[in-house]
Coordinates of N, CA and C in Angstrom, one line a residue:
M9 N -4.9 -18.3 -6.4 CA -5.1 -18.3 -5.0 C -4.6 -19.7 -4.5
V10 N -4.0 -19.6 -3.3 CA -3.6 -20.8 -2.6 C -4.2 -20.8 -1.2
R11 N -4.9 -21.9 -0.9 CA -5.6 -22.0 0.4 C -5.2 -23.3 1.0
R12 N -4.5 -23.2 2.2 CA -4.1 -24.5 2.9 C -3.9 -24.3 4.4
P13 N -3.8 -25.3 5.1 CA -3.6 -25.3 6.6 C -2.3 -24.6 7.0
L14 N -2.4 -24.0 8.2 CA -1.2 -23.4 8.8 C -1.2 -23.7 10.3
R15 N -0.1 -24.0 10.8 CA 0.0 -24.3 12.2 C 1.2 -23.5 12.8
V16 N 1.2 -23.3 14.1 CA 2.3 -22.7 14.8 C 2.9 -23.6 15.9
R17 N 4.1 -23.3 16.3 CA 4.7 -24.0 17.4 C 4.6 -23.2 18.7
E18 N 4.7 -23.9 19.8 CA 4.7 -23.3 21.1 C 6.2 -23.0 21.5
N19 N 6.3 -22.1 22.5 CA 7.6 -21.8 23.1 C 8.7 -21.5 22.1
T20 N 8.5 -20.5 21.3 CA 9.5 -20.1 20.3 C 10.2 -18.9 20.8
S21 N 11.3 -18.6 20.1 CA 12.0 -17.3 20.3 C 12.3 -16.7 19.0
R22 N 12.8 -15.5 19.0 CA 13.2 -14.8 17.8 C 14.1 -15.6 16.9
T23 N 13.8 -15.6 15.7 CA 14.7 -16.3 14.7 C 15.8 -15.3 14.2
L24 N 16.8 -15.8 13.6 CA 17.8 -15.0 13.0 C 17.3 -14.0 12.0
D25 N 16.4 -14.5 11.1 CA 15.8 -13.6 10.1 C 15.0 -12.5 10.8
Q26 N 14.3 -12.8 11.9 CA 13.5 -11.7 12.6 C 14.5 -10.7 13.2
R27 N 15.6 -11.2 13.8 CA 16.5 -10.2 14.4 C 17.1 -9.3 13.4
L28 N 17.4 -9.9 12.2 CA 18.0 -9.1 11.1 C 16.9 -8.1 10.6
A29 N 15.7 -8.5 10.4 CA 14.6 -7.6 9.9 C 14.4 -6.5 10.9
I30 N 14.5 -6.7 12.1 CA 14.3 -5.6 13.1 C 15.5 -4.7 13.1
R31 N 16.7 -5.2 12.9 CA 17.9 -4.4 12.9 C 18.1 -3.6 11.6
I32 N 17.8 -4.3 10.5 CA 18.0 -3.7 9.2 C 16.7 -3.8 8.4
P33 N 15.7 -3.0 8.7 CA 14.4 -3.1 8.1 C 14.4 -2.9 6.6
A34 N 15.4 -2.2 6.0 CA 15.4 -1.9 4.6 C 15.6 -3.2 3.8
V35 N 16.4 -4.1 4.4 CA 16.7 -5.4 3.7 C 15.4 -6.3 3.7
S36 N 14.7 -6.2 4.9 CA 13.4 -7.0 5.0 C 12.4 -6.4 4.0
R37 N 12.3 -5.1 3.9 CA 11.3 -4.5 3.0 C 11.7 -4.9 1.5
A38 N 13.0 -4.9 1.2 CA 13.4 -5.3 -0.2 C 13.0 -6.7 -0.5
A39 N 13.2 -7.6 0.5 CA 12.9 -9.0 0.3 C 11.4 -9.2 0.2
L40 N 10.6 -8.5 0.9 CA 9.1 -8.6 0.8 C 8.6 -8.0 -0.5
R41 N 9.3 -7.0 -1.0 CA 8.9 -6.5 -2.4 C 9.1 -7.5 -3.4
L42 N 10.3 -8.2 -3.4 CA 10.6 -9.3 -4.3 C 9.6 -10.4 -4.2
L43 N 9.3 -10.8 -3.0 CA 8.4 -11.9 -2.7 C 7.0 -11.6 -3.3
S44 N 6.6 -10.3 -3.2 CA 5.2 -9.9 -3.6 C 5.1 -10.0 -5.2
R45 N 6.2 -10.0 -5.9 CA 6.2 -10.0 -7.3 C 5.9 -11.4 -7.9
L46 N 6.1 -12.4 -7.0 CA 5.8 -13.8 -7.4 C 4.3 -14.1 -7.3
P47 N 3.8 -14.9 -8.3 CA 2.4 -15.3 -8.2 C 2.1 -16.2 -7.0
P48 N 0.9 -16.1 -6.5 CA 0.5 -16.9 -5.3 C 0.9 -18.4 -5.5
R49 N 0.8 -19.0 -6.6 CA 1.1 -20.4 -6.8 C 2.6 -20.7 -6.9
S50 N 3.4 -19.7 -6.9 CA 4.8 -19.9 -7.0 C 5.3 -20.7 -5.8
R51 N 6.1 -21.8 -6.1 CA 6.6 -22.6 -5.0 C 7.5 -21.8 -4.1
L52 N 8.3 -20.9 -4.7 CA 9.2 -20.1 -3.9 C 8.4 -19.2 -3.0
R53 N 7.4 -18.5 -3.5 CA 6.6 -17.6 -2.7 C 6.0 -18.4 -1.5
Q54 N 5.4 -19.6 -1.8 CA 4.8 -20.4 -0.7 C 5.9 -20.9 0.3
A55 N 7.1 -21.2 -0.2 CA 8.1 -21.7 0.7 C 8.6 -20.6 1.6
L56 N 8.5 -19.3 1.2 CA 8.9 -18.2 2.0 C 7.8 -17.6 2.8
L57 N 6.6 -17.5 2.2 CA 5.4 -16.8 2.8 C 4.9 -17.6 4.0
W58 N 4.6 -18.9 3.8 CA 4.0 -19.7 4.9 C 4.9 -19.6 6.2
P59 N 6.2 -19.9 6.1 CA 7.0 -19.8 7.4 C 7.0 -18.4 7.9
A60 N 7.0 -17.3 7.1 CA 7.1 -16.0 7.6 C 5.8 -15.6 8.4
V61 N 4.6 -16.0 7.8 CA 3.4 -15.8 8.6 C 3.4 -16.6 9.9
Q62 N 3.9 -17.8 9.8 CA 3.9 -18.7 11.0 C 4.8 -18.0 12.1
R63 N 6.0 -17.5 11.7 CA 6.9 -16.9 12.6 C 6.2 -15.6 13.2
G64 N 5.5 -14.9 12.4 CA 4.8 -13.6 12.9 C 3.8 -14.0 13.9
I65 N 3.0 -15.0 13.7 CA 2.0 -15.4 14.7 C 2.7 -16.0 15.9
E66 N 3.7 -16.7 15.8 CA 4.5 -17.2 17.0 C 5.0 -16.0 17.8
A67 N 5.5 -14.9 17.1 CA 5.9 -13.7 17.8 C 4.8 -13.1 18.5
Y68 N 3.6 -13.0 17.9 CA 2.4 -12.5 18.6 C 2.1 -13.3 19.8
N69 N 2.1 -14.6 19.7 CA 1.8 -15.5 20.8 C 2.8 -15.3 22.0
R70 N 4.0 -15.0 21.7 CA 5.0 -14.8 22.8 C 5.1 -13.4 23.2
R71 N 4.2 -12.5 22.7 CA 4.1 -11.1 23.0 C 5.3 -10.3 22.5
D72 N 6.0 -10.7 21.5 CA 7.1 -10.0 20.9 C 6.5 -9.2 19.7
L73 N 6.0 -8.0 20.0 CA 5.3 -7.2 19.0 C 6.2 -6.6 18.0
D74 N 7.5 -6.4 18.3 CA 8.4 -5.9 17.3 C 8.6 -6.9 16.2
A75 N 8.7 -8.2 16.6 CA 8.8 -9.2 15.6 C 7.5 -9.5 14.9
A76 N 6.4 -9.4 15.6 CA 5.1 -9.6 15.0 C 4.8 -8.6 13.9
A77 N 5.3 -7.4 14.1 CA 5.0 -6.3 13.2 C 6.0 -6.1 12.0
I78 N 6.9 -7.1 11.8 CA 7.9 -7.0 10.8 C 7.3 -6.7 9.4
G79 N 6.3 -7.4 9.0 CA 5.7 -7.3 7.7 C 4.8 -6.1 7.5
F80 N 4.6 -5.2 8.5 CA 3.7 -4.1 8.4 C 4.3 -2.9 7.7
H81 N 3.5 -2.3 6.8 CA 3.9 -1.1 6.1 C 3.9 0.0 7.1
P82 N 4.8 1.0 6.9 CA 4.9 2.2 7.8 C 3.5 2.9 7.8
R83 N 2.7 2.8 6.7 CA 1.4 3.5 6.7 C 0.3 2.5 6.9
L84 N 0.5 1.5 7.7 CA -0.5 0.5 8.1 C -1.7 1.2 8.6
E85 N -2.9 0.6 8.2 CA -4.2 1.0 8.7 C -4.8 -0.3 9.3
Y86 N -4.8 -0.3 10.6 CA -5.3 -1.5 11.3 C -6.7 -1.3 11.9
H87 N -7.6 -2.2 11.5 CA -9.0 -2.1 12.0 C -9.3 -3.3 12.9
P88 N -9.5 -3.0 14.2 CA -9.9 -4.1 15.1 C -11.3 -4.6 14.8
Y89 N -11.8 -5.5 15.6 CA -13.1 -6.1 15.4 C -14.2 -5.1 15.5
R90 N -15.1 -5.2 14.5 CA -16.2 -4.3 14.4 C -17.0 -4.3 15.7
E91 N -17.2 -5.5 16.3 CA -17.9 -5.6 17.6 C -17.3 -4.7 18.7
F92 N -16.0 -4.7 18.8 CA -15.3 -3.9 19.8 C -15.5 -2.4 19.5
V93 N -15.4 -2.0 18.3 CA -15.6 -0.6 17.9 C -17.0 -0.2 18.3
E94 N -18.0 -1.0 17.9 CA -19.4 -0.7 18.1 C -19.7 -0.6 19.6
A95 N -19.0 -1.4 20.4 CA -19.2 -1.4 21.9 C -18.5 -0.2 22.5
G96 N -17.7 0.5 21.7 CA -16.9 1.6 22.3 C -15.7 1.2 23.0
L97 N -15.2 0.0 22.8 CA -14.0 -0.5 23.5 C -12.7 -0.1 22.8
T98 N -12.8 0.2 21.5 CA -11.6 0.5 20.8 C -11.9 1.6 19.8
E99 N -10.9 2.2 19.3 CA -11.0 3.2 18.2 C -11.3 2.4 16.9
P100 N -11.9 3.1 15.9 CA -12.2 2.4 14.6 C -10.9 1.9 13.9
S101 N -9.8 2.7 14.0 CA -8.6 2.2 13.3 C -7.4 2.8 14.1
Y102 N -6.2 2.1 13.8 CA -5.0 2.5 14.4 C -4.0 2.6 13.2
H103 N -3.0 3.5 13.3 CA -2.1 3.7 12.2 C -0.7 3.4 12.5
G104 N -0.1 2.8 11.5 CA 1.4 2.4 11.6 C 1.6 1.2 12.5
P105 N 2.8 0.7 12.4 CA 3.1 -0.4 13.3 C 3.0 0.0 14.8
E106 N 3.4 1.2 15.1 CA 3.3 1.6 16.5 C 1.8 1.7 17.0
G107 N 0.9 2.1 16.1 CA -0.5 2.2 16.4 C -1.0 0.8 16.7
Y108 N -0.6 -0.2 15.9 CA -1.0 -1.6 16.0 C -0.5 -2.1 17.4
K109 N 0.8 -1.8 17.7 CA 1.4 -2.3 18.9 C 0.7 -1.7 20.1
A110 N 0.3 -0.4 20.0 CA -0.4 0.3 21.2 C -1.7 -0.4 21.4
Y111 N -2.4 -0.7 20.3 CA -3.7 -1.4 20.5 C -3.6 -2.7 21.1
I112 N -2.6 -3.5 20.7 CA -2.4 -4.9 21.2 C -2.0 -4.8 22.7
R113 N -1.1 -3.8 23.0 CA -0.7 -3.7 24.5 C -1.9 -3.3 25.3
A114 N -2.8 -2.5 24.8 CA -4.0 -2.2 25.5 C -4.9 -3.4 25.8
T115 N -4.9 -4.3 24.8 CA -5.8 -5.5 25.0 C -5.2 -6.4 26.1
Y116 N -3.9 -6.3 26.4 CA -3.3 -7.1 27.4 C -3.9 -6.8 28.8
E117 N -4.3 -5.5 28.9 CA -4.9 -5.1 30.2 C -6.2 -5.8 30.4
V118 N -6.9 -6.2 29.4 CA -8.2 -6.9 29.5 C -8.0 -8.4 29.5
W119 N -7.2 -8.9 28.6 CA -7.0 -10.3 28.4 C -5.7 -10.9 28.9
G120 N -4.8 -10.0 29.3 CA -3.5 -10.5 29.9 C -2.7 -11.3 28.9
G121 N -2.0 -12.3 29.4 CA -1.2 -13.1 28.5 C -1.9 -14.3 28.0
E122 N -3.2 -14.4 28.2 CA -3.9 -15.6 27.8 C -4.3 -15.6 26.3
V123 N -4.2 -14.5 25.6 CA -4.6 -14.5 24.2 C -3.5 -15.2 23.4
R124 N -4.0 -16.1 22.6 CA -3.1 -16.8 21.6 C -3.9 -17.0 20.3
L125 N -3.1 -17.0 19.2 CA -3.7 -17.4 17.9 C -3.3 -18.7 17.6
Y126 N -4.2 -19.6 17.2 CA -3.9 -20.9 16.7 C -4.5 -21.0 15.3
P127 N -3.6 -20.7 14.3 CA -4.1 -20.6 12.9 C -4.6 -22.0 12.4
T128 N -5.6 -21.9 11.6 CA -6.1 -23.2 11.0 C -5.9 -23.1 9.5
E129 N -5.9 -21.9 8.9 CA -5.8 -21.8 7.5 C -5.3 -20.5 7.0
L130 N -4.5 -20.5 6.0 CA -4.0 -19.2 5.4 C -4.4 -19.3 3.9
V131 N -4.9 -18.2 3.4 CA -5.3 -18.1 2.0 C -4.5 -16.9 1.4
D132 N -3.7 -17.3 0.4 CA -2.9 -16.3 -0.3 C -3.6 -16.0 -1.7
M133 N -4.1 -14.7 -1.8 CA -4.8 -14.3 -3.0 C -3.9 -13.3 -3.8
G134 N -2.6 -13.3 -3.5 CA -1.7 -12.4 -4.2 C -1.6 -11.0 -3.5
D135 N -2.6 -10.2 -3.7 CA -2.5 -8.9 -3.0 C -3.3 -8.9 -1.6
Q136 N -3.8 -10.0 -1.3 CA -4.5 -10.1 0.0 C -4.2 -11.5 0.6
L137 N -4.1 -11.5 2.0 CA -4.0 -12.7 2.7 C -5.2 -12.8 3.6
V138 N -5.7 -14.0 3.8 CA -6.8 -14.2 4.7 C -6.3 -15.3 5.7
L139 N -6.4 -15.0 7.0 CA -6.0 -15.9 8.0 C -7.2 -16.3 8.9
L140 N -7.4 -17.6 9.1 CA -8.4 -18.1 10.0 C -7.7 -18.7 11.1
A141 N -8.2 -18.5 12.3 CA -7.6 -19.1 13.5 C -8.6 -19.2 14.7
D142 N -8.2 -20.1 15.6 CA -8.9 -20.2 16.9 C -8.2 -19.2 17.8
M143 N -9.0 -18.6 18.7 CA -8.3 -17.6 19.6 C -8.9 -17.8 21.0
P144 N -8.4 -18.7 21.8 CA -8.9 -18.8 23.2 C -8.3 -17.7 24.0
M145 N -9.1 -17.2 25.0 CA -8.6 -16.1 25.8 C -9.4 -16.2 27.2
R146 N -8.8 -15.5 28.2 CA -9.4 -15.5 29.5 C -9.3 -14.0 30.0
A147 N -10.5 -13.5 30.4 CA -10.5 -12.1 30.9 C -9.7 -12.0 32.2
Q148 N -8.9 -11.0 32.3 CA -8.0 -10.8 33.5 C -8.8 -10.6 34.8
A149 N -9.8 -9.7 34.8 CA -10.5 -9.4 36.0 C -11.4 -10.5 36.5
S150 N -12.2 -11.0 35.5 CA -13.3 -12.0 35.9 C -12.8 -13.5 35.8
G151 N -11.8 -13.7 35.1 CA -11.3 -15.1 34.8 C -12.2 -15.9 33.9
V152 N -13.2 -15.2 33.2 CA -14.1 -15.8 32.3 C -13.3 -16.2 31.0
A153 N -13.4 -17.5 30.7 CA -12.8 -18.0 29.5 C -13.7 -17.8 28.3
L154 N -13.1 -17.4 27.1 CA -13.8 -17.3 25.9 C -13.0 -18.1 24.8
S155 N -13.7 -18.6 23.9 CA -13.1 -19.2 22.7 C -13.7 -18.6 21.5
E156 N -12.9 -17.8 20.8 CA -13.4 -17.0 19.6 C -12.8 -17.7 18.3
H157 N -13.5 -17.4 17.3 CA -12.9 -17.8 15.9 C -12.5 -16.5 15.3
Y158 N -11.2 -16.4 15.1 CA -10.6 -15.1 14.6 C -10.4 -15.3 13.1
A159 N -10.5 -14.1 12.4 CA -10.1 -14.0 11.0 C -9.6 -12.7 10.7
T160 N -8.7 -12.6 9.8 CA -8.2 -11.3 9.4 C -8.0 -11.3 7.9
I161 N -8.2 -10.1 7.3 CA -7.9 -9.9 5.9 C -6.8 -8.8 5.9
A162 N -5.7 -9.2 5.3 CA -4.5 -8.3 5.2 C -4.3 -8.0 3.7
T163 N -4.3 -6.7 3.5 CA -4.1 -6.2 2.1 C -2.6 -5.8 2.0
L164 N -2.0 -6.3 0.9 CA -0.5 -6.1 0.8 C -0.2 -5.0 -0.2
Q165 N 0.8 -4.2 0.1 CA 1.4 -3.2 -0.9 C 2.9 -3.4 -0.8
D166 N 3.5 -3.6 -1.9 CA 5.0 -3.8 -1.9 C 5.4 -5.0 -1.0
G167 N 4.5 -6.0 -0.9 CA 4.8 -7.1 0.0 C 4.6 -6.9 1.4
M168 N 4.2 -5.7 1.8 CA 4.0 -5.4 3.3 C 2.5 -5.2 3.5
I169 N 2.0 -5.5 4.7 CA 0.6 -5.3 5.1 C 0.4 -3.8 5.3
I170 N -0.5 -3.3 4.4 CA -0.8 -1.8 4.4 C -2.2 -1.7 5.1
R171 N -3.0 -2.7 5.1 CA -4.3 -2.6 5.7 C -4.7 -4.0 6.3
Q172 N -5.1 -4.0 7.6 CA -5.5 -5.3 8.2 C -6.8 -5.0 8.9
R173 N -7.7 -5.9 8.6 CA -9.1 -5.8 9.2 C -9.4 -7.2 9.9
D174 N -9.7 -7.1 11.2 CA -9.9 -8.3 12.0 C -11.4 -8.6 12.2
F175 N -11.7 -9.8 12.3 CA -13.1 -10.3 12.4 C -13.2 -11.3 13.5
L176 N -14.4 -11.4 14.2 CA -14.7 -12.4 15.1 C -15.6 -13.5 14.4
D177 N -16.0 -13.2 13.2 CA -16.8 -14.1 12.4 C -16.1 -14.5 11.2
Q178 N -15.6 -15.8 11.1 CA -14.8 -16.2 10.0 C -15.6 -16.2 8.7
A179 N -16.9 -16.6 8.7 CA -17.7 -16.6 7.5 C -17.9 -15.2 7.0
E180 N -18.0 -14.2 7.8 CA -18.1 -12.8 7.4 C -16.8 -12.4 6.7
A181 N -15.6 -12.8 7.3 CA -14.3 -12.4 6.7 C -14.2 -13.1 5.3
L182 N -14.6 -14.3 5.2 CA -14.5 -15.0 3.9 C -15.4 -14.4 2.9
R183 N -16.6 -14.0 3.2 CA -17.5 -13.3 2.3 C -16.9 -12.0 1.9
E184 N -16.3 -11.2 2.8 CA -15.7 -9.9 2.6 C -14.6 -10.1 1.6
A185 N -13.8 -11.2 1.7 CA -12.7 -11.4 0.8 C -13.1 -12.0 -0.5
G186 N -14.4 -12.4 -0.7 CA -14.9 -13.0 -1.9 C -14.5 -14.5 -2.0
L187 N -14.4 -15.1 -0.9 CA -14.0 -16.5 -0.8 C -15.2 -17.4 -0.4
P188 N -15.2 -18.7 -0.9 CA -16.3 -19.6 -0.4 C -16.0 -19.9 1.0
P189 N -17.1 -20.3 1.7 CA -16.9 -20.7 3.1 C -16.1 -22.0 3.2
R190 N -15.5 -22.2 4.5 CA -14.7 -23.3 4.7 C -15.6 -24.6 4.6
S191 N -15.0 -25.6 4.1 CA -15.8 -26.9 4.0 C -15.8 -27.5 5.4
A192 N -16.9 -28.1 5.7 CA -17.0 -28.8 7.0 C -16.2 -30.1 6.9
A193 N -15.1 -30.2 7.7 CA -14.2 -31.3 7.6 C -14.2 -32.1 8.9

């Protein structure tokens, strides 16, 4: 397991590797399969994985969902926040990259362009990734600002995310992944 900080940049655009991955997805899938065979502590894996996750979050922040979904498996099972499901705001799960993108586009109607992820930590457990982030947002209709602590557990298959489960409680996500809580720093 490798657990370390992750940061993103503001005002980014699609990178060459993202453009190629969208145009030639088979090459991207092959590279992800090779990357997944490396152990989490591999320097090469870390040198490739951390920037890839960073670029994916930057794509999400700029609303470039095609680039944000590059690492998603065609059979992705995406589970939004339990609290949203229990409140009847979302379906319990969405399927495939297109299902994920449809869910995110629907959230734009509520939160508009104000939703951003500011990652604080990424944990590479080999077949799972855990991302912790701050997520400030503002409701479109009311203008009410919220600051949430976001977490996700992504399960990998062949180097691609086959299952992603989002949390509004980072401690819950860490427990679910079998990880110790964050140290107070």
